Coordinates of C-alpha atoms in Angstrom, one line a residue:
X179 CA 4.8 -97.4 -94.1
X180 CA 4.5 -97.8 -90.3
X181 CA 3.9 -94.9 -88.2
X182 CA 5.1 -94.2 -84.7
X183 CA 2.6 -94.8 -81.7
X184 CA 3.2 -92.7 -78.8
X185 CA 0.5 -91.2 -76.5
X186 CA 1.2 -87.9 -74.7
X187 CA -0.9 -85.1 -73.3
X188 CA -0.1 -81.5 -72.9
X189 CA -0.6 -80.2 -69.6
X190 CA -0.8 -76.5 -68.8
X191 CA 2.0 -75.1 -66.5
X192 CA 3.3 -72.0 -64.8
X193 CA 6.6 -70.3 -65.8
X194 CA 9.2 -71.3 -63.4
X195 CA 12.6 -69.5 -63.0
X196 CA 13.9 -66.3 -64.2
X197 CA 16.6 -65.3 -66.8
X198 CA 18.1 -62.2 -68.0
X199 CA 18.7 -63.9 -71.4
X200 CA 17.0 -61.8 -74.3
X201 CA 15.2 -65.1 -75.3
X202 CA 13.3 -64.9 -71.9
X203 CA 11.4 -61.7 -73.0
X204 CA 8.8 -63.5 -75.2
X205 CA 5.3 -63.6 -73.7
X206 CA 3.2 -66.6 -73.1
X207 CA 1.0 -66.0 -76.2
X208 CA 1.3 -65.1 -79.9
X209 CA -1.1 -63.5 -82.2
X210 CA -4.2 -65.7 -82.9
X211 CA -3.4 -65.7 -86.7
X212 CA -0.1 -67.6 -85.9
X213 CA -1.9 -70.5 -84.3
X214 CA -2.2 -73.5 -86.6
X215 CA -5.9 -73.8 -87.8
X216 CA -8.0 -76.3 -86.1
X217 CA -8.9 -78.7 -88.8
X218 CA -8.5 -82.4 -89.7
X219 CA -5.6 -81.9 -92.0
X220 CA -3.0 -80.5 -89.5
X221 CA -0.1 -83.0 -88.4
X222 CA 1.5 -83.7 -85.1
X223 CA 4.6 -81.9 -86.7
X224 CA 2.8 -78.9 -87.7
X225 CA 1.4 -78.2 -84.2
X226 CA 4.5 -79.2 -82.4
X227 CA 6.6 -76.9 -84.7
X228 CA 4.0 -73.8 -83.9
X229 CA 4.2 -74.5 -80.2
X230 CA 8.0 -74.5 -80.3
X231 CA 8.0 -71.3 -82.4
X232 CA 5.7 -69.7 -79.8
X233 CA 8.3 -70.4 -77.0
X234 CA 11.4 -68.5 -75.8
X235 CA 14.0 -71.2 -76.6
X236 CA 17.5 -69.8 -76.4
X237 CA 18.2 -70.6 -80.0
X238 CA 15.6 -68.0 -81.3
X239 CA 17.7 -65.2 -79.7
X240 CA 21.0 -66.3 -81.1
X241 CA 19.8 -67.2 -84.7
X242 CA 16.5 -65.6 -85.2
X243 CA 13.0 -66.9 -85.4
X244 CA 12.9 -67.2 -89.0
X245 CA 16.2 -69.1 -89.4
X246 CA 15.6 -71.7 -86.6
X247 CA 13.6 -74.7 -87.7
X248 CA 12.0 -77.4 -85.4
X249 CA 11.6 -81.1 -85.9
X250 CA 10.4 -84.2 -83.7
X251 CA 13.7 -86.0 -83.1
X252 CA 12.6 -88.7 -80.7
X253 CA 9.5 -90.0 -79.1
X254 CA 8.9 -92.3 -76.0
X255 CA 5.9 -92.7 -73.5
X256 CA 7.2 -90.1 -71.2
X257 CA 8.7 -87.2 -73.4
X258 CA 9.0 -85.8 -76.8
X259 CA 12.5 -84.6 -78.0
X260 CA 12.6 -81.8 -80.3
X261 CA 15.7 -80.8 -82.5
X262 CA 16.1 -77.0 -83.4
X263 CA 18.3 -76.6 -86.5
X264 CA 19.3 -74.1 -89.2
X265 CA 20.1 -75.0 -92.8
X266 CA 23.6 -73.9 -94.2
X267 CA 25.0 -73.6 -97.7
X268 CA 28.4 -75.4 -97.4
X269 CA 29.3 -75.3 -101.2
X270 CA 32.5 -74.1 -102.3
X271 CA 31.2 -72.5 -105.4
X272 CA 28.0 -70.7 -106.2
X273 CA 27.2 -73.3 -109.0
X274 CA 27.1 -76.2 -106.8
X275 CA 24.9 -75.5 -103.9
X276 CA 25.0 -77.9 -100.9
X277 CA 22.7 -77.7 -98.0
X278 CA 23.3 -79.1 -94.7
X279 CA 21.3 -79.0 -91.5
X280 CA 23.1 -78.0 -88.2
X281 CA 21.7 -78.6 -84.8
X282 CA 21.5 -75.3 -82.6
X283 CA 19.4 -76.5 -79.9
X284 CA 17.5 -79.4 -78.2
X285 CA 14.1 -79.2 -76.4
X286 CA 12.1 -81.7 -74.3
X287 CA 8.4 -81.8 -73.7
X288 CA 7.4 -83.8 -70.7
X289 CA 4.1 -85.5 -70.6
X290 CA 3.4 -85.5 -66.9
X291 CA 4.5 -82.2 -66.2
X292 CA 3.5 -80.3 -69.3
X293 CA 6.9 -78.6 -69.2
X294 CA 8.8 -77.5 -72.3
X295 CA 12.4 -77.6 -71.3
X296 CA 15.6 -76.3 -73.2
X297 CA 18.4 -78.9 -72.7
X298 CA 20.8 -77.4 -75.2
X299 CA 23.4 -76.1 -72.8
X300 CA 22.9 -78.4 -69.6
X301 CA 20.7 -81.4 -69.9
X302 CA 20.9 -81.9 -66.1
X303 CA 19.9 -78.2 -65.5
X304 CA 17.5 -77.5 -68.2
X305 CA 15.7 -74.1 -68.8
X306 CA 11.9 -74.0 -68.4
X307 CA 10.5 -72.3 -71.3
X308 CA 7.2 -70.7 -71.9
X309 CA 5.0 -71.4 -74.9
X310 CA 1.5 -70.3 -76.2
X311 CA -1.0 -72.2 -74.3
X312 CA -3.9 -71.6 -76.8
X313 CA -2.2 -73.9 -79.3
X314 CA -2.5 -76.9 -76.9
X315 CA -6.2 -75.9 -76.3
X316 CA -6.8 -75.9 -80.0
X317 CA -5.5 -79.3 -80.7
X318 CA -5.8 -82.8 -79.2
X319 CA -2.1 -83.5 -79.5
X320 CA -2.6 -86.9 -77.7
X321 CA -4.4 -87.9 -80.9
X322 CA -2.5 -86.1 -83.4
X323 CA 0.8 -87.6 -82.4
X324 CA -0.3 -91.1 -82.3
X325 CA 1.2 -93.6 -84.6
X326 CA 2.1 -97.5 -84.4
X327 CA 5.3 -97.6 -82.5
X328 CA 7.5 -95.5 -80.3
X329 CA 10.9 -94.0 -81.2
X330 CA 13.6 -94.5 -78.6
X331 CA 16.6 -92.5 -78.5
X332 CA 19.4 -94.6 -79.8
X333 CA 21.9 -94.2 -76.9
X334 CA 22.8 -91.4 -74.7
X335 CA 24.1 -88.9 -77.1
X336 CA 21.8 -86.7 -79.2
X337 CA 24.3 -86.7 -82.2
X338 CA 24.4 -90.5 -82.5
X339 CA 23.5 -91.3 -85.9
X340 CA 20.7 -93.8 -86.8
X341 CA 21.7 -97.4 -87.7
X342 CA 20.6 -99.6 -90.5
X343 CA 21.8 -103.2 -90.2
X344 CA 22.4 -105.6 -93.1
X345 CA 20.5 -108.4 -91.3
X346 CA 17.4 -106.5 -91.2
X347 CA 17.2 -105.9 -94.8
X348 CA 15.7 -108.2 -97.4
X349 CA 16.0 -107.2 -101.1
X350 CA 12.8 -107.7 -103.0
X351 CA 11.6 -109.4 -99.9
X352 CA 13.7 -112.4 -100.5
X353 CA 17.5 -111.9 -100.5
X354 CA 20.0 -110.8 -97.6
X355 CA 22.7 -108.5 -98.7
X356 CA 25.1 -111.6 -99.4
X357 CA 23.9 -114.2 -101.7
X358 CA 24.8 -116.7 -104.6
X359 CA 24.8 -116.2 -108.1
X360 CA 22.0 -118.6 -108.7
X361 CA 19.9 -116.6 -106.2
X362 CA 20.6 -113.3 -108.1
X363 CA 19.1 -114.9 -111.3
X364 CA 16.2 -116.3 -109.5
X365 CA 15.2 -113.0 -108.0
X366 CA 16.5 -110.3 -110.5
X367 CA 17.0 -112.3 -113.7
X368 CA 20.0 -112.0 -115.9
X369 CA 22.3 -109.0 -115.5
X370 CA 22.0 -106.0 -117.9
X371 CA 25.7 -105.9 -118.2
X372 CA 28.8 -107.3 -116.5
X373 CA 32.2 -105.4 -115.9
X374 CA 35.5 -106.9 -114.3
X375 CA 36.4 -105.0 -111.2
X376 CA 39.9 -104.6 -112.5
X377 CA 38.6 -102.6 -115.3
X378 CA 36.6 -100.5 -113.0
X379 CA 39.5 -99.9 -110.7
X380 CA 37.4 -99.2 -107.4
X381 CA 39.4 -97.8 -104.5
X382 CA 37.7 -100.2 -102.3
X383 CA 35.8 -103.7 -102.7
X384 CA 33.3 -105.5 -100.6
X385 CA 35.1 -109.0 -100.7
X386 CA 38.8 -107.6 -100.7
X387 CA 40.0 -110.5 -102.9
X388 CA 41.5 -108.5 -105.8
X389 CA 40.8 -111.8 -107.8
X390 CA 41.2 -111.3 -111.7
X391 CA 37.7 -112.7 -112.4
X392 CA 35.8 -110.5 -109.6
X393 CA 33.0 -108.8 -111.4
X394 CA 30.4 -106.1 -111.2
X395 CA 26.9 -107.2 -112.2
X396 CA 24.5 -104.3 -113.4
X397 CA 20.7 -104.6 -113.1
X398 CA 18.1 -102.0 -113.4
X399 CA 20.6 -99.2 -112.3
X400 CA 21.7 -101.4 -109.3
X401 CA 25.4 -102.8 -108.9
X402 CA 26.4 -105.9 -107.3
X403 CA 30.0 -107.1 -106.5
X404 CA 30.8 -110.8 -107.1
X405 CA 33.7 -113.0 -105.9
X406 CA 33.5 -116.6 -107.3
X407 CA 30.0 -117.7 -106.7
X408 CA 29.2 -114.9 -104.0
X409 CA 27.4 -111.8 -104.7
X410 CA 26.8 -108.7 -102.6
X411 CA 24.7 -105.6 -103.1
X412 CA 26.9 -102.3 -103.5
X413 CA 24.1 -99.9 -104.8
X414 CA 20.5 -100.8 -105.1
X415 CA 18.0 -98.6 -107.1
X416 CA 14.3 -98.6 -106.5
X417 CA 13.6 -99.1 -110.1
X418 CA 11.1 -101.5 -112.1
X419 CA 9.4 -102.4 -108.9
X420 CA 12.5 -103.3 -106.8
X421 CA 12.2 -102.6 -103.0
X422 CA 13.7 -103.6 -99.7
X423 CA 11.9 -104.7 -96.5
X424 CA 13.5 -103.3 -93.6
X425 CA 12.3 -105.0 -90.3
X426 CA 9.1 -106.0 -92.1
X427 CA 8.5 -102.2 -93.6
X428 CA 8.6 -101.8 -97.3
X429 CA 10.8 -99.1 -98.8
X430 CA 10.3 -98.4 -102.5
X431 CA 10.1 -95.7 -105.0
X432 CA 7.0 -94.4 -103.4
X433 CA 8.5 -94.0 -100.0
X434 CA 8.8 -90.4 -99.1
X435 CA 11.5 -88.7 -96.9
X436 CA 8.7 -88.0 -94.3
X437 CA 8.0 -91.8 -94.1
X438 CA 11.7 -92.4 -93.4
X439 CA 11.7 -89.8 -90.6
X440 CA 9.6 -92.2 -88.7
X441 CA 12.3 -94.8 -88.8
X442 CA 15.5 -92.6 -89.0
X443 CA 14.8 -89.3 -87.3
X444 CA 18.3 -88.1 -86.7
X445 CA 19.4 -89.1 -90.2
X446 CA 16.5 -87.3 -92.1
X447 CA 16.9 -84.1 -89.7
X448 CA 20.6 -84.1 -90.8
X449 CA 19.9 -84.8 -94.4
X450 CA 22.1 -83.2 -97.0
X451 CA 21.0 -81.3 -100.3
X452 CA 23.1 -82.7 -103.2
X453 CA 21.9 -80.2 -105.9
X454 CA 21.2 -76.5 -106.1
X455 CA 17.6 -76.7 -106.8
X456 CA 16.8 -79.0 -103.6
X457 CA 15.3 -82.0 -105.6
X458 CA 18.2 -84.5 -104.6
X459 CA 18.8 -85.3 -100.8
X460 CA 21.0 -87.8 -99.1
X461 CA 20.7 -89.3 -95.6
X462 CA 23.4 -91.3 -93.8
X463 CA 23.1 -94.3 -91.7
X464 CA 25.5 -96.2 -89.6
X465 CA 26.1 -99.9 -90.5
X466 CA 26.5 -101.1 -86.9
X467 CA 25.5 -100.4 -83.4
X468 CA 29.1 -100.0 -81.9
X469 CA 30.1 -97.4 -84.4
X470 CA 33.2 -99.6 -85.3
X471 CA 32.7 -99.6 -89.1
X472 CA 34.4 -96.8 -91.1
X473 CA 31.8 -96.7 -93.9
X474 CA 28.1 -95.9 -93.8
X475 CA 24.9 -96.4 -95.9
X476 CA 23.7 -93.5 -97.9
X477 CA 20.1 -93.2 -99.0
X478 CA 19.1 -90.8 -101.8
X479 CA 15.9 -89.1 -102.5
X480 CA 14.7 -87.5 -105.6
X481 CA 11.8 -85.2 -105.5
X482 CA 11.1 -86.3 -101.9
X483 CA 10.9 -90.0 -102.7
X484 CA 13.4 -92.8 -102.3
X485 CA 15.7 -93.3 -105.2
X486 CA 18.4 -95.7 -104.3
X487 CA 20.7 -97.0 -101.3
X488 CA 24.5 -97.1 -101.4
X489 CA 27.0 -98.9 -99.1
X490 CA 29.9 -96.4 -98.9
X491 CA 33.4 -97.2 -97.5
X492 CA 36.3 -94.6 -97.3
X493 CA 39.3 -95.4 -99.6

């Protein structure tokens, strides 16, 4: 899985500005035991999270140090954007626990100035934060936070959902989302089973023809819709070696949710828990750049690894 390449250096800086906010009362240092150990196993994410935890970000005074989590949301050559979030249980019954992440703050770390800024309330007038300088001294973050491509913020709004376009996907490295019946058999073989759409009574269909002979083809857990000789992927499972290439990057049953964060940082940070034991998660991706399409793509993860991908549309 490709990793993200970005080079940034931490530059020590003096605190600027004053505030009477309770969050401003934190000191510039923390106990040495709280610093991430200097070794070869720590990641960029670990060190950045510890650095943020040592800061006086406003969200900590509102939600508490233990509840607020931090994740790298966007990277570019000039700054690192960090999302602060809490995890809430939105289930209606205790037996069906549903966890969802809610953003409670946004920070920026700027390469040239070394400033850590809180942009939550006013991006044009950010609050300059303090953080523990020893964390920066203990780690070469310019090396830790290197990978193979830069993440750019997709648009001006932080809440803008990540996009996965059909044209960038190749199923088993060969097929687009729409193909022919003969293409299906060449790549996937004969279907495991076939059902008429009229017997399944779906609330919405891909081809929207409502022809009596439209069918669903089932293969290795995946479901494909047909109309005449045309076939489209509706739900695709990463079973029996099935995979997709997304912009040349392979996604299969060994792909982790951490791998996906490199591609879709916002979607992963806003992932939702689908069961009470925290083993099944889903991320949601927009289908178009303009936000016109009502539906979205859902990608499911079981035990931290990719399980399936589903094109969802409202009825």
